[in-house]
Amino acid sequence: MQPKARKAYVPGLAALLVVVAAGCSGGGATDGAVTDTKPGGPTTATTAQPGKYRTLREPCGSVPRSMLKDLLPGAASLPEDQQTKVYQGTASVTYDTDRRVGCGWKATSPDASNQLVIDLERVVSYDPAVSDADRAQEVYAKKETAAGLPASPASGTPSGTPSASGTDTAPGTTTQTGSPSGSGNPSGTPSGTPTGSGSGTPSDGTTPDGLEPRVLDSLGDVAFLDDVLARAGAAAQQRTVSVVFRTSNVIVTVRYTEQPAHPTVVPDSKELQDKAQGLARTLNEQLNE
């Protein structure tokens, strides 16, 4: 009997079979993800977080009736049906109520005329690397810069002005302090109403110490107040207090104006500032409900 022929053993072929078997056994990634094995490790594109707010409140119903009575004392002497119309307010004309809304109220008494305007803007970033809140901060910073707040004694620069004030704003935004919708003022809004874009301290020194235009604490993420006294018409003096604050990606402006009927009467800064700040705090609370 002849001996059986021995099978040839090829080491290279055996090694190849082991590698192929390992590749088919599912030892790689199981979720289909592709890992970048280049030097420096895998890289993942990040998208900035969207803003906290996706919609805006209905503005004309946002101010409590009790506050409107205090802000618009002239309405108290009107007949009931006219009072109701005044307190309902007039909505600002906007073309996207998910992005911007506003409302205005006005009442006149024998002693003075008062006007209130609120404006709410929801900022959306169109850059995936910039969050909505960061873009809103850029818009807010431009408003603060435009207000021309007095310089901080310690730094010699405008108080609280963020360094991002020079960056571009989101499409459709405005940069004037307290301006309502860019498409026009609410009905009854005087065209000469100051917007707070001029010098913060009145030249005649009628704003008491401590009440000058300034950065505000404990209101939203950032906030400031502007106070402008100006002539209205031939003799009357008109004071406009604007409070602007940002909460996440929403910027709120409260603008409150008083014009006394007598030309020698100067509207009181503290009273107007207290009322405007009180309303701003109420709107901020509503946003955080």
PDB file of C-alpha atoms in Angstrom:
ATOM      1  CA  MET A   1       0.000   0.000   0.000  1.00  0.00           C
ATOM      2  CA  GLN A   2       1.287   3.374  -1.015  1.00  0.00           C
ATOM      3  CA  PRO A   3       1.312   6.106   1.657  1.00  0.00           C
ATOM      4  CA  LYS A   4      -1.351   8.836   1.400  1.00  0.00           C
ATOM      5  CA  ALA A   5      -0.277  12.123  -0.164  1.00  0.00           C
ATOM      6  CA  ARG A   6       0.105  14.877   2.423  1.00  0.00           C
ATOM      7  CA  LYS A   7      -1.809  18.158   1.800  1.00  0.00           C
ATOM      8  CA  ALA A   8       0.316  21.208   1.176  1.00  0.00           C
ATOM      9  CA  TYR A   9       0.156  23.774   4.002  1.00  0.00           C
ATOM     10  CA  VAL A  10       0.411  27.384   2.872  1.00  0.00           C
ATOM     11  CA  PRO A  11       0.917  29.780   5.831  1.00  0.00           C
ATOM     12  CA  GLY A  12       0.051  32.884   3.839  1.00  0.00           C
ATOM     13  CA  LEU A  13      -3.296  31.507   2.725  1.00  0.00           C
ATOM     14  CA  ALA A  14      -4.244  30.562   6.287  1.00  0.00           C
ATOM     15  CA  ALA A  15      -3.509  34.030   7.531  1.00  0.00           C
ATOM     16  CA  LEU A  16      -5.666  35.546   4.806  1.00  0.00           C
ATOM     17  CA  LEU A  17      -8.582  33.301   5.706  1.00  0.00           C
ATOM     18  CA  VAL A  18      -8.339  34.410   9.352  1.00  0.00           C
ATOM     19  CA  VAL A  19      -8.488  38.079   8.391  1.00  0.00           C
ATOM     20  CA  VAL A  20     -11.488  37.568   6.097  1.00  0.00           C
ATOM     21  CA  ALA A  21     -13.324  35.595   8.760  1.00  0.00           C
ATOM     22  CA  ALA A  22     -12.731  38.328  11.317  1.00  0.00           C
ATOM     23  CA  GLY A  23     -14.066  40.954   8.945  1.00  0.00           C
ATOM     24  CA  CYS A  24     -17.284  39.013   8.363  1.00  0.00           C
ATOM     25  CA  SER A  25     -17.887  38.292  12.034  1.00  0.00           C
ATOM     26  CA  GLY A  26     -19.193  41.820  12.800  1.00  0.00           C
ATOM     27  CA  GLY A  27     -16.177  42.929  14.794  1.00  0.00           C
ATOM     28  CA  GLY A  28     -16.442  46.448  13.321  1.00  0.00           C
ATOM     29  CA  ALA A  29     -18.970  49.204  14.078  1.00  0.00           C
ATOM     30  CA  THR A  30     -22.521  47.864  14.246  1.00  0.00           C
ATOM     31  CA  ASP A  31     -24.434  51.130  13.792  1.00  0.00           C
ATOM     32  CA  GLY A  32     -23.173  52.053  10.358  1.00  0.00           C
ATOM     33  CA  ALA A  33     -21.291  55.078  11.647  1.00  0.00           C
ATOM     34  CA  VAL A  34     -18.174  56.136   9.833  1.00  0.00           C
ATOM     35  CA  THR A  35     -15.261  56.965  12.089  1.00  0.00           C
ATOM     36  CA  ASP A  36     -12.558  59.291  10.906  1.00  0.00           C
ATOM     37  CA  THR A  37      -9.249  57.615  11.694  1.00  0.00           C
ATOM     38  CA  LYS A  38      -7.083  60.456  10.501  1.00  0.00           C
ATOM     39  CA  PRO A  39      -4.646  62.009  12.951  1.00  0.00           C
ATOM     40  CA  GLY A  40      -6.420  64.217  15.476  1.00  0.00           C
ATOM     41  CA  GLY A  41      -9.348  61.884  16.077  1.00  0.00           C
ATOM     42  CA  PRO A  42     -12.914  61.986  14.733  1.00  0.00           C
ATOM     43  CA  THR A  43     -14.529  65.385  14.144  1.00  0.00           C
ATOM     44  CA  THR A  44     -18.238  66.062  14.501  1.00  0.00           C
ATOM     45  CA  ALA A  45     -19.969  69.191  13.182  1.00  0.00           C
ATOM     46  CA  THR A  46     -21.847  70.976  15.987  1.00  0.00           C
ATOM     47  CA  THR A  47     -25.029  73.005  15.582  1.00  0.00           C
ATOM     48  CA  ALA A  48     -25.796  75.865  17.980  1.00  0.00           C
ATOM     49  CA  GLN A  49     -28.779  75.456  20.261  1.00  0.00           C
ATOM     50  CA  PRO A  50     -32.085  77.041  19.155  1.00  0.00           C
ATOM     51  CA  GLY A  51     -33.538  79.835  21.257  1.00  0.00           C
ATOM     52  CA  LYS A  52     -35.720  79.238  24.278  1.00  0.00           C
ATOM     53  CA  TYR A  53     -38.705  80.941  22.668  1.00  0.00           C
ATOM     54  CA  ARG A  54     -40.366  79.677  19.473  1.00  0.00           C
ATOM     55  CA  THR A  55     -43.400  82.014  19.571  1.00  0.00           C
ATOM     56  CA  LEU A  56     -44.413  85.393  21.019  1.00  0.00           C
ATOM     57  CA  ARG A  57     -47.275  86.394  23.294  1.00  0.00           C
ATOM     58  CA  GLU A  58     -50.187  88.462  22.021  1.00  0.00           C
ATOM     59  CA  PRO A  59     -48.933  91.970  22.959  1.00  0.00           C
ATOM     60  CA  CYS A  60     -52.107  94.015  23.456  1.00  0.00           C
ATOM     61  CA  GLY A  61     -53.361  91.544  26.052  1.00  0.00           C
ATOM     62  CA  SER A  62     -50.030  91.344  27.874  1.00  0.00           C
ATOM     63  CA  VAL A  63     -50.420  94.525  29.949  1.00  0.00           C
ATOM     64  CA  PRO A  64     -52.785  94.082  32.931  1.00  0.00           C
ATOM     65  CA  ARG A  65     -55.746  96.491  33.046  1.00  0.00           C
ATOM     66  CA  SER A  66     -54.653  97.728  36.468  1.00  0.00           C
ATOM     67  CA  MET A  67     -51.294  98.785  35.061  1.00  0.00           C
ATOM     68  CA  LEU A  68     -52.886 100.473  32.051  1.00  0.00           C
ATOM     69  CA  LYS A  69     -55.051 102.554  34.384  1.00  0.00           C
ATOM     70  CA  ASP A  70     -51.934 103.720  36.201  1.00  0.00           C
ATOM     71  CA  LEU A  71     -49.934 104.360  33.012  1.00  0.00           C
ATOM     72  CA  LEU A  72     -52.803 106.124  31.215  1.00  0.00           C
ATOM     73  CA  PRO A  73     -54.563 108.258  33.868  1.00  0.00           C
ATOM     74  CA  GLY A  74     -56.369 110.288  31.202  1.00  0.00           C
ATOM     75  CA  ALA A  75     -58.530 107.298  30.283  1.00  0.00           C
ATOM     76  CA  ALA A  76     -60.320 107.370  33.651  1.00  0.00           C
ATOM     77  CA  SER A  77     -62.397 110.414  32.673  1.00  0.00           C
ATOM     78  CA  LEU A  78     -63.618 108.880  29.405  1.00  0.00           C
ATOM     79  CA  PRO A  79     -67.002 107.183  28.907  1.00  0.00           C
ATOM     80  CA  GLU A  80     -66.968 103.440  29.460  1.00  0.00           C
ATOM     81  CA  ASP A  81     -66.999 102.512  25.793  1.00  0.00           C
ATOM     82  CA  GLN A  82     -64.090 104.853  25.036  1.00  0.00           C
ATOM     83  CA  GLN A  83     -62.134 103.521  28.023  1.00  0.00           C
ATOM     84  CA  THR A  84     -62.541 100.001  26.666  1.00  0.00           C
ATOM     85  CA  LYS A  85     -61.210 101.081  23.285  1.00  0.00           C
ATOM     86  CA  VAL A  86     -58.188 102.831  24.852  1.00  0.00           C
ATOM     87  CA  TYR A  87     -57.302  99.837  27.019  1.00  0.00           C
ATOM     88  CA  GLN A  88     -57.570  97.438  24.078  1.00  0.00           C
ATOM     89  CA  GLY A  89     -54.617  99.169  22.443  1.00  0.00           C
ATOM     90  CA  THR A  90     -53.595  99.166  18.790  1.00  0.00           C
ATOM     91  CA  ALA A  91     -51.447  96.329  17.486  1.00  0.00           C
ATOM     92  CA  SER A  92     -48.305  97.201  15.547  1.00  0.00           C
ATOM     93  CA  VAL A  93     -48.310  96.286  11.873  1.00  0.00           C
ATOM     94  CA  THR A  94     -45.862  93.434  11.325  1.00  0.00           C
ATOM     95  CA  TYR A  95     -45.490  90.800   8.645  1.00  0.00           C
ATOM     96  CA  ASP A  96     -44.439  87.867  10.828  1.00  0.00           C
ATOM     97  CA  THR A  97     -46.052  87.690  14.244  1.00  0.00           C
ATOM     98  CA  ASP A  98     -43.836  84.742  15.167  1.00  0.00           C
ATOM     99  CA  ARG A  99     -40.847  87.062  14.894  1.00  0.00           C
ATOM    100  CA  ARG A 100     -42.109  90.478  16.021  1.00  0.00           C
ATOM    101  CA  VAL A 101     -45.186  91.930  17.709  1.00  0.00           C
ATOM    102  CA  GLY A 102     -46.061  95.204  19.381  1.00  0.00           C
ATOM    103  CA  CYS A 103     -48.894  97.306  20.748  1.00  0.00           C
ATOM    104  CA  GLY A 104     -49.525 100.977  21.539  1.00  0.00           C
ATOM    105  CA  TRP A 105     -51.874 102.872  23.859  1.00  0.00           C
ATOM    106  CA  LYS A 106     -52.563 106.587  24.234  1.00  0.00           C
ATOM    107  CA  ALA A 107     -54.758 108.688  26.509  1.00  0.00           C
ATOM    108  CA  THR A 108     -55.075 112.440  27.056  1.00  0.00           C
ATOM    109  CA  SER A 109     -56.328 114.349  30.086  1.00  0.00           C
ATOM    110  CA  PRO A 110     -56.544 118.092  30.785  1.00  0.00           C
ATOM    111  CA  ASP A 111     -53.177 117.820  32.568  1.00  0.00           C
ATOM    112  CA  ALA A 112     -51.106 115.622  30.262  1.00  0.00           C
ATOM    113  CA  SER A 113     -50.956 113.163  27.405  1.00  0.00           C
ATOM    114  CA  ASN A 114     -49.512 109.699  28.007  1.00  0.00           C
ATOM    115  CA  GLN A 115     -48.429 107.131  25.492  1.00  0.00           C
ATOM    116  CA  LEU A 116     -47.216 103.551  25.950  1.00  0.00           C
ATOM    117  CA  VAL A 117     -45.622 101.306  23.324  1.00  0.00           C
ATOM    118  CA  ILE A 118     -44.298  97.781  23.822  1.00  0.00           C
ATOM    119  CA  ASP A 119     -42.302  95.807  21.266  1.00  0.00           C
ATOM    120  CA  LEU A 120     -41.265  92.144  21.407  1.00  0.00           C
ATOM    121  CA  GLU A 121     -38.763  90.707  18.948  1.00  0.00           C
ATOM    122  CA  ARG A 122     -37.844  87.022  18.683  1.00  0.00           C
ATOM    123  CA  VAL A 123     -34.389  86.767  17.146  1.00  0.00           C
ATOM    124  CA  VAL A 124     -33.462  83.775  14.981  1.00  0.00           C
ATOM    125  CA  SER A 125     -29.901  83.037  13.923  1.00  0.00           C
ATOM    126  CA  TYR A 126     -29.356  81.925  10.364  1.00  0.00           C
ATOM    127  CA  ASP A 127     -25.833  80.751  11.143  1.00  0.00           C
ATOM    128  CA  PRO A 128     -25.744  77.150  12.435  1.00  0.00           C
ATOM    129  CA  ALA A 129     -22.622  77.992  14.437  1.00  0.00           C
ATOM    130  CA  VAL A 130     -24.304  80.917  16.277  1.00  0.00           C
ATOM    131  CA  SER A 131     -27.143  80.305  18.715  1.00  0.00           C
ATOM    132  CA  ASP A 132     -30.349  82.341  18.660  1.00  0.00           C
ATOM    133  CA  ALA A 133     -29.511  83.777  22.090  1.00  0.00           C
ATOM    134  CA  ASP A 134     -26.065  84.889  20.942  1.00  0.00           C
ATOM    135  CA  ARG A 135     -27.543  86.547  17.879  1.00  0.00           C
ATOM    136  CA  ALA A 136     -30.125  88.270  20.092  1.00  0.00           C
ATOM    137  CA  GLN A 137     -27.292  89.580  22.267  1.00  0.00           C
ATOM    138  CA  GLU A 138     -25.741  91.174  19.187  1.00  0.00           C
ATOM    139  CA  VAL A 139     -29.034  92.915  18.373  1.00  0.00           C
ATOM    140  CA  TYR A 140     -29.449  94.032  21.983  1.00  0.00           C
ATOM    141  CA  ALA A 141     -25.880  95.372  22.112  1.00  0.00           C
ATOM    142  CA  LYS A 142     -26.525  97.615  19.129  1.00  0.00           C
ATOM    143  CA  LYS A 143     -29.609  99.031  20.826  1.00  0.00           C
ATOM    144  CA  GLU A 144     -27.637  99.769  23.979  1.00  0.00           C
ATOM    145  CA  THR A 145     -24.860 101.417  21.997  1.00  0.00           C
ATOM    146  CA  ALA A 146     -27.397 103.542  20.090  1.00  0.00           C
ATOM    147  CA  ALA A 147     -28.856 104.767  23.404  1.00  0.00           C
ATOM    148  CA  GLY A 148     -25.571 106.529  24.180  1.00  0.00           C
ATOM    149  CA  LEU A 149     -25.526 105.687  27.879  1.00  0.00           C
ATOM    150  CA  PRO A 150     -23.186 107.808  30.023  1.00  0.00           C
ATOM    151  CA  ALA A 151     -19.664 106.451  30.434  1.00  0.00           C
ATOM    152  CA  SER A 152     -18.921 104.273  33.417  1.00  0.00           C
ATOM    153  CA  PRO A 153     -16.754 106.252  35.909  1.00  0.00           C
ATOM    154  CA  ALA A 154     -14.552 103.214  36.499  1.00  0.00           C
ATOM    155  CA  SER A 155     -13.831 102.280  32.902  1.00  0.00           C
ATOM    156  CA  GLY A 156     -14.546 105.401  30.915  1.00  0.00           C
ATOM    157  CA  THR A 157     -16.679 103.360  28.525  1.00  0.00           C
ATOM    158  CA  PRO A 158     -20.465 103.070  28.156  1.00  0.00           C
ATOM    159  CA  SER A 159     -21.811 101.028  31.047  1.00  0.00           C
ATOM    160  CA  GLY A 160     -22.476  97.410  30.246  1.00  0.00           C
ATOM    161  CA  THR A 161     -21.944  97.723  26.500  1.00  0.00           C
ATOM    162  CA  PRO A 162     -21.134  94.179  25.266  1.00  0.00           C
ATOM    163  CA  SER A 163     -18.176  93.747  22.971  1.00  0.00           C
ATOM    164  CA  ALA A 164     -20.363  92.070  20.346  1.00  0.00           C
ATOM    165  CA  SER A 165     -22.028  95.349  19.434  1.00  0.00           C
ATOM    166  CA  GLY A 166     -20.281  95.592  16.111  1.00  0.00           C
ATOM    167  CA  THR A 167     -21.523  92.343  14.631  1.00  0.00           C
ATOM    168  CA  ASP A 168     -24.282  91.940  12.093  1.00  0.00           C
ATOM    169  CA  THR A 169     -27.877  91.556  13.185  1.00  0.00           C
ATOM    170  CA  ALA A 170     -30.384  88.961  12.111  1.00  0.00           C
ATOM    171  CA  PRO A 171     -32.412  89.824   9.016  1.00  0.00           C
ATOM    172  CA  GLY A 172     -35.428  92.045   9.628  1.00  0.00           C
ATOM    173  CA  THR A 173     -34.223  93.605  12.883  1.00  0.00           C
ATOM    174  CA  THR A 174     -33.827  97.250  13.793  1.00  0.00           C
ATOM    175  CA  THR A 175     -31.207  98.974  15.883  1.00  0.00           C
ATOM    176  CA  GLN A 176     -33.010 101.993  17.306  1.00  0.00           C
ATOM    177  CA  THR A 177     -33.801 101.889  20.991  1.00  0.00           C
ATOM    178  CA  GLY A 178     -37.442 101.301  21.706  1.00  0.00           C
ATOM    179  CA  SER A 179     -38.526 101.363  18.076  1.00  0.00           C
ATOM    180  CA  PRO A 180     -41.642  99.292  17.449  1.00  0.00           C
ATOM    181  CA  SER A 181     -42.087  97.187  14.375  1.00  0.00           C
ATOM    182  CA  GLY A 182     -39.971  98.400  11.497  1.00  0.00           C
ATOM    183  CA  SER A 183     -43.063  98.578   9.304  1.00  0.00           C
ATOM    184  CA  GLY A 184     -44.563 101.512  11.154  1.00  0.00           C
ATOM    185  CA  ASN A 185     -45.679 102.841  14.524  1.00  0.00           C
ATOM    186  CA  PRO A 186     -48.987 101.871  16.123  1.00  0.00           C
ATOM    187  CA  SER A 187     -51.954 104.089  15.313  1.00  0.00           C
ATOM    188  CA  GLY A 188     -51.879 107.318  17.254  1.00  0.00           C
ATOM    189  CA  THR A 189     -48.128 107.277  17.820  1.00  0.00           C
ATOM    190  CA  PRO A 190     -46.684 110.790  17.359  1.00  0.00           C
ATOM    191  CA  SER A 191     -44.043 110.830  14.674  1.00  0.00           C
ATOM    192  CA  GLY A 192     -41.791 112.978  16.822  1.00  0.00           C
ATOM    193  CA  THR A 193     -41.612 110.596  19.743  1.00  0.00           C
ATOM    194  CA  PRO A 194     -37.957 110.217  20.819  1.00  0.00           C
ATOM    195  CA  THR A 195     -36.554 106.734  20.526  1.00  0.00           C
ATOM    196  CA  GLY A 196     -33.743 107.113  22.986  1.00  0.00           C
ATOM    197  CA  SER A 197     -31.025 107.185  20.363  1.00  0.00           C
ATOM    198  CA  GLY A 198     -29.668 110.549  21.404  1.00  0.00           C
ATOM    199  CA  SER A 199     -27.624 111.639  24.395  1.00  0.00           C
ATOM    200  CA  GLY A 200     -28.723 109.944  27.559  1.00  0.00           C
ATOM    201  CA  THR A 201     -28.579 112.909  29.977  1.00  0.00           C
ATOM    202  CA  PRO A 202     -30.804 115.925  29.209  1.00  0.00           C
ATOM    203  CA  SER A 203     -28.753 119.062  28.625  1.00  0.00           C
ATOM    204  CA  ASP A 204     -30.794 121.092  31.120  1.00  0.00           C
ATOM    205  CA  GLY A 205     -29.883 118.750  33.996  1.00  0.00           C
ATOM    206  CA  THR A 206     -33.479 117.887  34.884  1.00  0.00           C
ATOM    207  CA  THR A 207     -32.738 114.168  35.364  1.00  0.00           C
ATOM    208  CA  PRO A 208     -31.835 113.752  39.048  1.00  0.00           C
ATOM    209  CA  ASP A 209     -28.627 112.047  40.117  1.00  0.00           C
ATOM    210  CA  GLY A 210     -29.029 108.283  40.185  1.00  0.00           C
ATOM    211  CA  LEU A 211     -31.773 108.348  37.549  1.00  0.00           C
ATOM    212  CA  GLU A 212     -29.563 108.928  34.520  1.00  0.00           C
ATOM    213  CA  PRO A 213     -29.757 106.431  31.631  1.00  0.00           C
ATOM    214  CA  ARG A 214     -28.029 103.274  32.851  1.00  0.00           C
ATOM    215  CA  VAL A 215     -27.657  99.511  32.758  1.00  0.00           C
ATOM    216  CA  LEU A 216     -30.241  97.725  34.892  1.00  0.00           C
ATOM    217  CA  ASP A 217     -29.653  94.717  37.124  1.00  0.00           C
ATOM    218  CA  SER A 218     -32.061  91.854  37.833  1.00  0.00           C
ATOM    219  CA  LEU A 219     -34.109  92.252  34.659  1.00  0.00           C
ATOM    220  CA  GLY A 220     -33.831  89.529  32.038  1.00  0.00           C
ATOM    221  CA  ASP A 221     -30.337  88.481  30.993  1.00  0.00           C
ATOM    222  CA  VAL A 222     -29.279  92.088  30.279  1.00  0.00           C
ATOM    223  CA  ALA A 223     -31.173  95.383  30.361  1.00  0.00           C
ATOM    224  CA  PHE A 224     -30.800  99.137  30.187  1.00  0.00           C
ATOM    225  CA  LEU A 225     -32.912 102.256  30.735  1.00  0.00           C
ATOM    226  CA  ASP A 226     -32.888 105.439  28.676  1.00  0.00           C
ATOM    227  CA  ASP A 227     -34.465 108.780  29.668  1.00  0.00           C
ATOM    228  CA  VAL A 228     -34.855 111.588  27.132  1.00  0.00           C
ATOM    229  CA  LEU A 229     -36.399 115.029  27.676  1.00  0.00           C
ATOM    230  CA  ALA A 230     -37.229 116.968  24.527  1.00  0.00           C
ATOM    231  CA  ARG A 231     -39.350 119.805  23.254  1.00  0.00           C
ATOM    232  CA  ALA A 232     -42.627 118.799  21.639  1.00  0.00           C
ATOM    233  CA  GLY A 233     -44.019 121.507  19.431  1.00  0.00           C
ATOM    234  CA  ALA A 234     -43.477 125.146  20.319  1.00  0.00           C
ATOM    235  CA  ALA A 235     -43.218 124.914  24.094  1.00  0.00           C
ATOM    236  CA  ALA A 236     -44.359 121.638  25.662  1.00  0.00           C
ATOM    237  CA  GLN A 237     -41.730 119.365  27.189  1.00  0.00           C
ATOM    238  CA  GLN A 238     -41.974 115.662  26.567  1.00  0.00           C
ATOM    239  CA  ARG A 239     -40.144 112.951  28.471  1.00  0.00           C
ATOM    240  CA  THR A 240     -39.706 109.435  27.101  1.00  0.00           C
ATOM    241  CA  VAL A 241     -38.407 106.567  29.224  1.00  0.00           C
ATOM    242  CA  SER A 242     -37.362 103.403  27.405  1.00  0.00           C
ATOM    243  CA  VAL A 243     -36.559 100.090  29.094  1.00  0.00           C
ATOM    244  CA  VAL A 244     -34.971  97.441  26.878  1.00  0.00           C
ATOM    245  CA  PHE A 245     -34.121  93.932  28.043  1.00  0.00           C
ATOM    246  CA  ARG A 246     -33.184  90.562  26.588  1.00  0.00           C
ATOM    247  CA  THR A 247     -34.328  87.163  27.819  1.00  0.00           C
ATOM    248  CA  SER A 248     -32.677  84.375  25.815  1.00  0.00           C
ATOM    249  CA  ASN A 249     -33.584  85.074  22.178  1.00  0.00           C
ATOM    250  CA  VAL A 250     -36.358  87.631  22.832  1.00  0.00           C
ATOM    251  CA  ILE A 251     -35.763  91.380  23.119  1.00  0.00           C
ATOM    252  CA  VAL A 252     -38.471  93.488  24.788  1.00  0.00           C
ATOM    253  CA  THR A 253     -38.797  97.269  24.617  1.00  0.00           C
ATOM    254  CA  VAL A 254     -41.106  99.335  26.821  1.00  0.00           C
ATOM    255  CA  ARG A 255     -41.399 102.993  25.827  1.00  0.00           C
ATOM    256  CA  TYR A 256     -43.443 105.321  28.038  1.00  0.00           C
ATOM    257  CA  THR A 257     -43.985 108.994  27.195  1.00  0.00           C
ATOM    258  CA  GLU A 258     -45.606 111.872  29.039  1.00  0.00           C
ATOM    259  CA  GLN A 259     -46.258 115.381  27.722  1.00  0.00           C
ATOM    260  CA  PRO A 260     -47.759 117.854  30.219  1.00  0.00           C
ATOM    261  CA  ALA A 261     -50.363 120.293  28.935  1.00  0.00           C
ATOM    262  CA  HIS A 262     -48.626 123.266  30.577  1.00  0.00           C
ATOM    263  CA  PRO A 263     -45.322 124.257  28.933  1.00  0.00           C
ATOM    264  CA  THR A 264     -43.570 125.003  32.239  1.00  0.00           C
ATOM    265  CA  VAL A 265     -44.220 121.553  33.714  1.00  0.00           C
ATOM    266  CA  VAL A 266     -41.416 119.009  33.362  1.00  0.00           C
ATOM    267  CA  PRO A 267     -42.438 115.310  33.525  1.00  0.00           C
ATOM    268  CA  ASP A 268     -41.013 113.578  36.582  1.00  0.00           C
ATOM    269  CA  SER A 269     -38.182 111.150  35.785  1.00  0.00           C
ATOM    270  CA  LYS A 270     -38.605 108.908  38.817  1.00  0.00           C
ATOM    271  CA  GLU A 271     -42.332 108.424  38.329  1.00  0.00           C
ATOM    272  CA  LEU A 272     -42.007 107.533  34.661  1.00  0.00           C
ATOM    273  CA  GLN A 273     -38.991 105.292  35.244  1.00  0.00           C
ATOM    274  CA  ASP A 274     -40.704 103.413  38.064  1.00  0.00           C
ATOM    275  CA  LYS A 275     -43.774 102.766  35.926  1.00  0.00           C
ATOM    276  CA  ALA A 276     -41.780 101.673  32.877  1.00  0.00           C
ATOM    277  CA  GLN A 277     -39.587  99.346  34.920  1.00  0.00           C
ATOM    278  CA  GLY A 278     -42.619  97.877  36.673  1.00  0.00           C
ATOM    279  CA  LEU A 279     -44.195  96.971  33.350  1.00  0.00           C
ATOM    280  CA  ALA A 280     -40.901  95.577  32.024  1.00  0.00           C
ATOM    281  CA  ARG A 281     -40.625  93.274  35.046  1.00  0.00           C
ATOM    282  CA  THR A 282     -44.204  92.085  34.473  1.00  0.00           C
ATOM    283  CA  LEU A 283     -43.460  91.255  30.831  1.00  0.00           C
ATOM    284  CA  ASN A 284     -40.299  89.434  31.872  1.00  0.00           C
ATOM    285  CA  GLU A 285     -42.255  87.343  34.363  1.00  0.00           C
ATOM    286  CA  GLN A 286     -44.766  86.450  31.658  1.00  0.00           C
ATOM    287  CA  LEU A 287     -41.972  85.238  29.395  1.00  0.00           C
ATOM    288  CA  ASN A 288     -40.725  82.932  32.124  1.00  0.00           C
ATOM    289  CA  GLU A 289     -44.092  81.453  33.050  1.00  0.00           C
TER     290      GLU A 289
END
